[in-house]
Short mmCIF file of C-alpha atoms in Angstrom, two decimals:
data_model
loop_
_atom_site.label_atom_id
_atom_site.label_comp_id
_atom_site.label_asym_id
_atom_site.label_seq_id
_atom_site.Cartn_x
_atom_site.Cartn_y
_atom_site.Cartn_z
CA MET U 1 85.31 121.69 91.07
CA ALA U 2 86.29 119.16 93.73
CA ARG U 3 89.86 118.68 94.77
CA ILE U 4 90.88 115.03 94.47
CA VAL U 5 93.46 113.58 96.85
CA VAL U 6 94.70 110.09 95.90
CA LEU U 7 96.34 108.19 98.74
CA PHE U 8 98.54 105.24 97.80
CA ASP U 9 99.92 102.49 99.96
CA PHE U 10 103.33 101.44 98.58
CA ASP U 11 104.14 97.74 99.03
CA ARG U 12 101.88 95.45 96.98
CA THR U 13 100.10 98.54 95.69
CA ILE U 14 102.52 100.82 93.81
CA ILE U 15 105.08 98.02 93.59
CA ASP U 16 103.76 94.50 93.17
CA GLY U 17 105.83 93.01 95.99
CA ASP U 18 107.24 94.18 99.31
CA SER U 19 110.26 96.49 99.27
CA ASP U 20 111.57 95.24 102.63
CA SER U 21 111.32 91.60 101.56
CA TRP U 22 112.95 92.46 98.22
CA VAL U 23 116.05 93.89 99.91
CA VAL U 24 116.20 91.09 102.48
CA THR U 25 116.03 88.41 99.78
CA GLU U 26 118.23 90.07 97.17
CA MET U 27 120.97 90.93 99.66
CA GLY U 28 121.09 87.52 101.32
CA LEU U 29 119.62 88.42 104.69
CA THR U 30 116.74 85.94 104.86
CA PRO U 31 118.16 83.54 107.52
CA LEU U 32 119.00 86.38 109.94
CA PHE U 33 115.74 88.18 109.21
CA ASP U 34 113.64 85.08 109.91
CA ARG U 35 115.53 84.44 113.13
CA LEU U 36 115.06 87.97 114.48
CA LEU U 37 111.44 88.37 113.41
CA SER U 38 110.29 86.06 116.19
CA THR U 39 111.76 88.41 118.80
CA LEU U 40 111.42 91.93 117.37
CA PRO U 41 108.79 94.01 115.55
CA TRP U 42 109.15 94.12 111.75
CA ASN U 43 110.30 97.75 111.66
CA SER U 44 113.00 97.05 114.27
CA VAL U 45 114.16 93.99 112.35
CA MET U 46 114.55 96.05 109.18
CA ASP U 47 116.67 98.59 111.05
CA ARG U 48 118.79 95.68 112.30
CA MET U 49 119.15 94.46 108.69
CA MET U 50 120.57 97.83 107.68
CA LYS U 51 123.10 97.53 110.51
CA GLU U 52 124.03 94.05 109.29
CA LEU U 53 124.57 95.27 105.74
CA HIS U 54 126.81 98.07 107.02
CA SER U 55 128.86 95.57 109.04
CA GLN U 56 129.35 93.55 105.84
CA GLY U 57 130.74 96.59 104.07
CA ARG U 58 127.62 97.13 101.96
CA THR U 59 126.96 100.79 101.24
CA VAL U 60 123.83 102.89 100.92
CA GLU U 61 124.56 102.95 97.19
CA ASP U 62 124.49 99.13 97.16
CA ILE U 63 121.06 99.19 98.80
CA ALA U 64 119.85 101.78 96.30
CA MET U 65 121.02 99.66 93.36
CA CYS U 66 119.13 96.71 94.79
CA LEU U 67 115.96 98.79 95.14
CA LYS U 68 116.22 100.04 91.56
CA ARG U 69 115.92 96.44 90.37
CA ALA U 70 112.55 96.00 92.09
CA PRO U 71 109.90 95.56 89.37
CA LEU U 72 107.23 98.21 88.88
CA ASP U 73 104.31 97.56 86.51
CA PRO U 74 104.32 100.04 83.56
CA GLN U 75 100.56 100.36 83.99
CA ILE U 76 101.07 101.62 87.54
CA ILE U 77 103.61 104.15 86.26
CA SER U 78 101.11 105.28 83.64
CA ALA U 79 98.29 105.50 86.19
CA ILE U 80 100.34 107.71 88.52
CA ASN U 81 101.50 109.98 85.71
CA SER U 82 97.96 110.28 84.35
CA ALA U 83 96.40 111.07 87.73
CA HIS U 84 99.07 113.69 88.36
CA ALA U 85 98.56 115.22 84.91
CA LEU U 86 94.82 115.49 85.62
CA GLY U 87 95.60 117.68 88.62
CA CYS U 88 95.10 115.22 91.47
CA ASP U 89 97.06 115.61 94.69
CA LEU U 90 98.95 112.31 95.05
CA ARG U 91 100.36 111.12 98.38
CA VAL U 92 101.89 107.96 99.83
CA ILE U 93 100.97 106.49 103.22
CA SER U 94 103.17 103.46 103.79
CA ASP U 95 104.67 101.30 106.52
CA ALA U 96 107.80 100.82 104.39
CA ASN U 97 110.44 103.55 104.79
CA GLN U 98 111.51 106.84 103.31
CA PHE U 99 114.74 105.71 101.64
CA PHE U 100 113.22 102.64 99.97
CA ILE U 101 110.16 104.50 98.67
CA GLU U 102 111.96 107.60 97.45
CA THR U 103 114.70 105.57 95.76
CA ILE U 104 112.22 103.45 93.80
CA LEU U 105 109.93 106.35 92.85
CA GLU U 106 112.84 108.53 91.76
CA HIS U 107 114.32 105.71 89.68
CA HIS U 108 111.05 105.45 87.73
CA GLY U 109 110.61 109.22 87.40
CA LEU U 110 107.62 109.32 89.74
CA LEU U 111 108.89 111.07 92.86
CA GLY U 112 107.83 114.50 91.62
CA CYS U 113 104.24 113.31 91.19
CA PHE U 114 103.74 113.03 94.95
CA SER U 115 103.21 116.02 97.22
CA GLN U 116 103.80 114.05 100.43
CA ILE U 117 105.22 110.69 101.55
CA SER U 118 104.21 109.62 105.06
CA THR U 119 106.29 106.64 106.12
CA ASN U 120 108.93 105.46 108.60
CA PRO U 121 111.77 108.02 108.43
CA THR U 122 115.35 107.12 107.57
CA LEU U 123 118.73 108.72 108.01
CA VAL U 124 122.32 107.97 107.07
CA ASP U 125 124.74 108.50 109.95
CA GLU U 126 128.31 109.80 109.78
CA GLU U 127 129.60 106.26 109.23
CA GLY U 128 127.35 105.77 106.22
CA ARG U 129 124.90 103.41 107.89
CA LEU U 130 121.23 103.67 106.92
CA SER U 131 118.88 103.54 109.90
CA ILE U 132 115.09 103.17 109.93
CA GLN U 133 113.02 104.84 112.62
CA PRO U 134 109.33 104.39 113.54
CA TYR U 135 106.83 106.95 112.24
CA HIS U 136 105.11 106.91 115.64
CA ASP U 137 107.61 106.11 118.38
CA PRO U 138 105.83 103.57 120.60
CA ARG U 139 107.90 104.68 123.59
CA SER U 140 107.67 108.47 123.43
CA SER U 141 104.42 108.99 121.47
CA PRO U 142 102.28 105.83 121.28
CA HIS U 143 99.30 106.27 118.96
CA GLY U 144 96.95 104.01 120.91
CA CYS U 145 95.21 102.50 117.87
CA ARG U 146 94.39 98.82 118.28
CA LEU U 147 94.02 98.28 114.54
CA CYS U 148 97.55 99.33 113.58
CA HIS U 149 101.14 98.33 114.25
CA ALA U 150 102.83 100.22 117.08
CA ASN U 151 105.18 102.10 114.75
CA MET U 152 102.50 103.60 112.48
CA CYS U 153 98.76 104.32 112.51
CA LYS U 154 97.72 105.16 108.97
CA GLY U 155 94.35 106.34 110.23
CA LEU U 156 96.01 109.11 112.24
CA VAL U 157 98.10 110.04 109.21
CA PHE U 158 94.94 110.31 107.11
CA GLU U 159 93.19 112.42 109.74
CA HIS U 160 96.16 114.79 109.75
CA ILE U 161 96.04 115.06 105.94
CA ARG U 162 92.29 115.65 106.00
CA SER U 163 92.57 118.34 108.68
CA ARG U 164 95.01 120.26 106.49
CA SER U 165 93.16 119.72 103.20
CA SER U 166 91.09 122.73 102.27
CA PHE U 167 89.62 123.85 98.99
CA GLU U 168 88.00 127.24 98.51
CA ASN U 169 85.68 126.38 95.61
CA GLY U 170 84.47 122.91 96.57
CA LYS U 171 84.94 119.83 98.68
CA VAL U 172 87.86 117.43 98.88
CA ARG U 173 87.27 113.89 97.59
CA TYR U 174 89.60 111.07 98.64
CA ILE U 175 90.57 107.90 96.79
CA TYR U 176 92.51 105.40 98.93
CA LEU U 177 94.43 102.47 97.40
CA GLY U 178 95.90 99.69 99.54
CA ASP U 179 96.18 96.00 100.25
CA GLY U 180 97.03 95.26 103.88
CA ASN U 181 95.55 95.13 107.35
CA GLY U 182 97.16 98.49 108.12
CA ASP U 183 95.03 100.09 105.40
CA PHE U 184 91.77 99.16 107.15
CA CYS U 185 92.06 101.91 109.78
CA PRO U 186 92.18 104.82 107.27
CA THR U 187 89.49 103.10 105.19
CA LEU U 188 87.12 103.38 108.15
CA LYS U 189 87.71 107.15 108.24
CA LEU U 190 86.71 107.76 104.61
CA GLY U 191 83.36 109.43 103.98
CA GLU U 192 80.40 108.56 101.77
CA SER U 193 81.70 110.73 98.92
CA ASP U 194 85.10 108.99 98.99
CA PHE U 195 86.40 105.82 97.38
CA VAL U 196 88.55 102.93 98.55
CA MET U 197 90.37 100.62 96.14
CA PRO U 198 91.40 97.41 97.95
CA ARG U 199 93.50 94.85 96.10
CA LYS U 200 91.63 91.61 95.46
CA ASN U 201 92.62 88.55 97.53
CA TYR U 202 94.59 90.65 100.02
CA PRO U 203 93.87 91.39 103.70
CA LEU U 204 92.29 94.83 103.25
CA ASN U 205 89.71 93.46 100.85
CA ALA U 206 88.94 90.59 103.22
CA ARG U 207 88.48 93.02 106.14
CA ILE U 208 86.11 95.17 104.09
CA CYS U 209 84.09 92.16 102.94
CA SER U 210 83.82 90.95 106.54
CA ASN U 211 82.76 94.37 107.86
CA PRO U 212 80.85 96.08 105.01
CA ALA U 213 78.62 98.11 107.33
CA LEU U 214 81.66 99.85 108.82
CA VAL U 215 82.86 101.23 105.48
CA LYS U 216 81.18 104.41 104.25
CA ALA U 217 83.31 104.88 101.13
CA GLU U 218 82.42 103.34 97.78
CA VAL U 219 84.50 100.17 97.25
CA HIS U 220 86.21 99.29 93.95
CA GLU U 221 88.41 96.18 93.90
CA TRP U 222 91.43 95.78 91.63
CA SER U 223 93.82 92.91 90.93
CA ASP U 224 96.73 94.18 88.80
CA GLY U 225 98.25 97.30 87.35
CA GLU U 226 95.99 97.40 84.31
CA GLU U 227 92.87 97.16 86.45
CA LEU U 228 94.19 99.71 88.95
CA LYS U 229 94.80 102.21 86.16
CA LYS U 230 91.40 101.66 84.57
CA ILE U 231 89.45 102.00 87.81
CA LEU U 232 91.45 104.91 89.22
CA LEU U 233 91.15 107.03 86.07
CA HIS U 234 87.46 106.14 85.80
CA LEU U 235 86.84 107.38 89.35
CA ILE U 236 88.78 110.58 88.75
CA ASN U 237 86.89 111.30 85.53
CA THR U 238 83.59 110.45 87.24
CA ILE U 239 84.26 113.02 89.95
CA PHE U 240 85.16 115.64 87.36
CA GLY U 241 82.02 114.73 85.38
CA GLU U 242 79.82 115.13 88.44
CA ASP U 243 81.33 118.56 89.05
CA ASN U 244 80.68 119.63 85.47
CA ASN U 245 77.06 118.52 85.71
CA LYS U 246 76.55 120.50 88.92
CA THR U 247 78.02 123.67 87.46
CA GLY U 248 76.39 123.24 84.07
CA ASN U 249 79.71 123.22 82.22
CA PRO U 250 79.78 121.31 78.92
#
């Protein structure tokens, strides 16, 4: 029996929109955000937004309440719960941040479904200010990948997961779901027995279509929560079915 590891991006994959943009818009930070984005990397701008909210007297609890209002498709919730119930190892690889992701997943009762969340770390200091740090610090430990943003190489994260994934009675099969340019690097590291699920009409799908010879994994496009659930569960059941046929189980 193969072990199945399902790797989810977060923004525009688990949630339909972008968690950073949601907080920026909902908490009235758009003018400042747009002004700073021309001079700083996205991750640094988001850390600056947290500082601005603190200076306005907005608390971490205020940010959490905002995040809890972010919409999450019930079909996505069902897909995650179903994949977890089937015994898959679910993980998140995201260029969002720890506090945003964990707050949203916990609010929808999904946090316990994931064995690992790899993302930009956060902390709350003694004054109650939320800060966002880079996953890979470009100053002290640059990752050197030309495909990824300086603060995070998802391909390196995937390689780390793969190096620690072992299964005594069979091989590990990976299913990767994502939408953005940052998801192309880990897609290139998937093997022929793996699957990638790019969201239709988003950058990852365009990169795959433009470079099909570079992608070894089997590609399955999806457009919304209903389609994601249908395809993901089909792939999981297909893998289990292949295992049963090999072992002769009914």
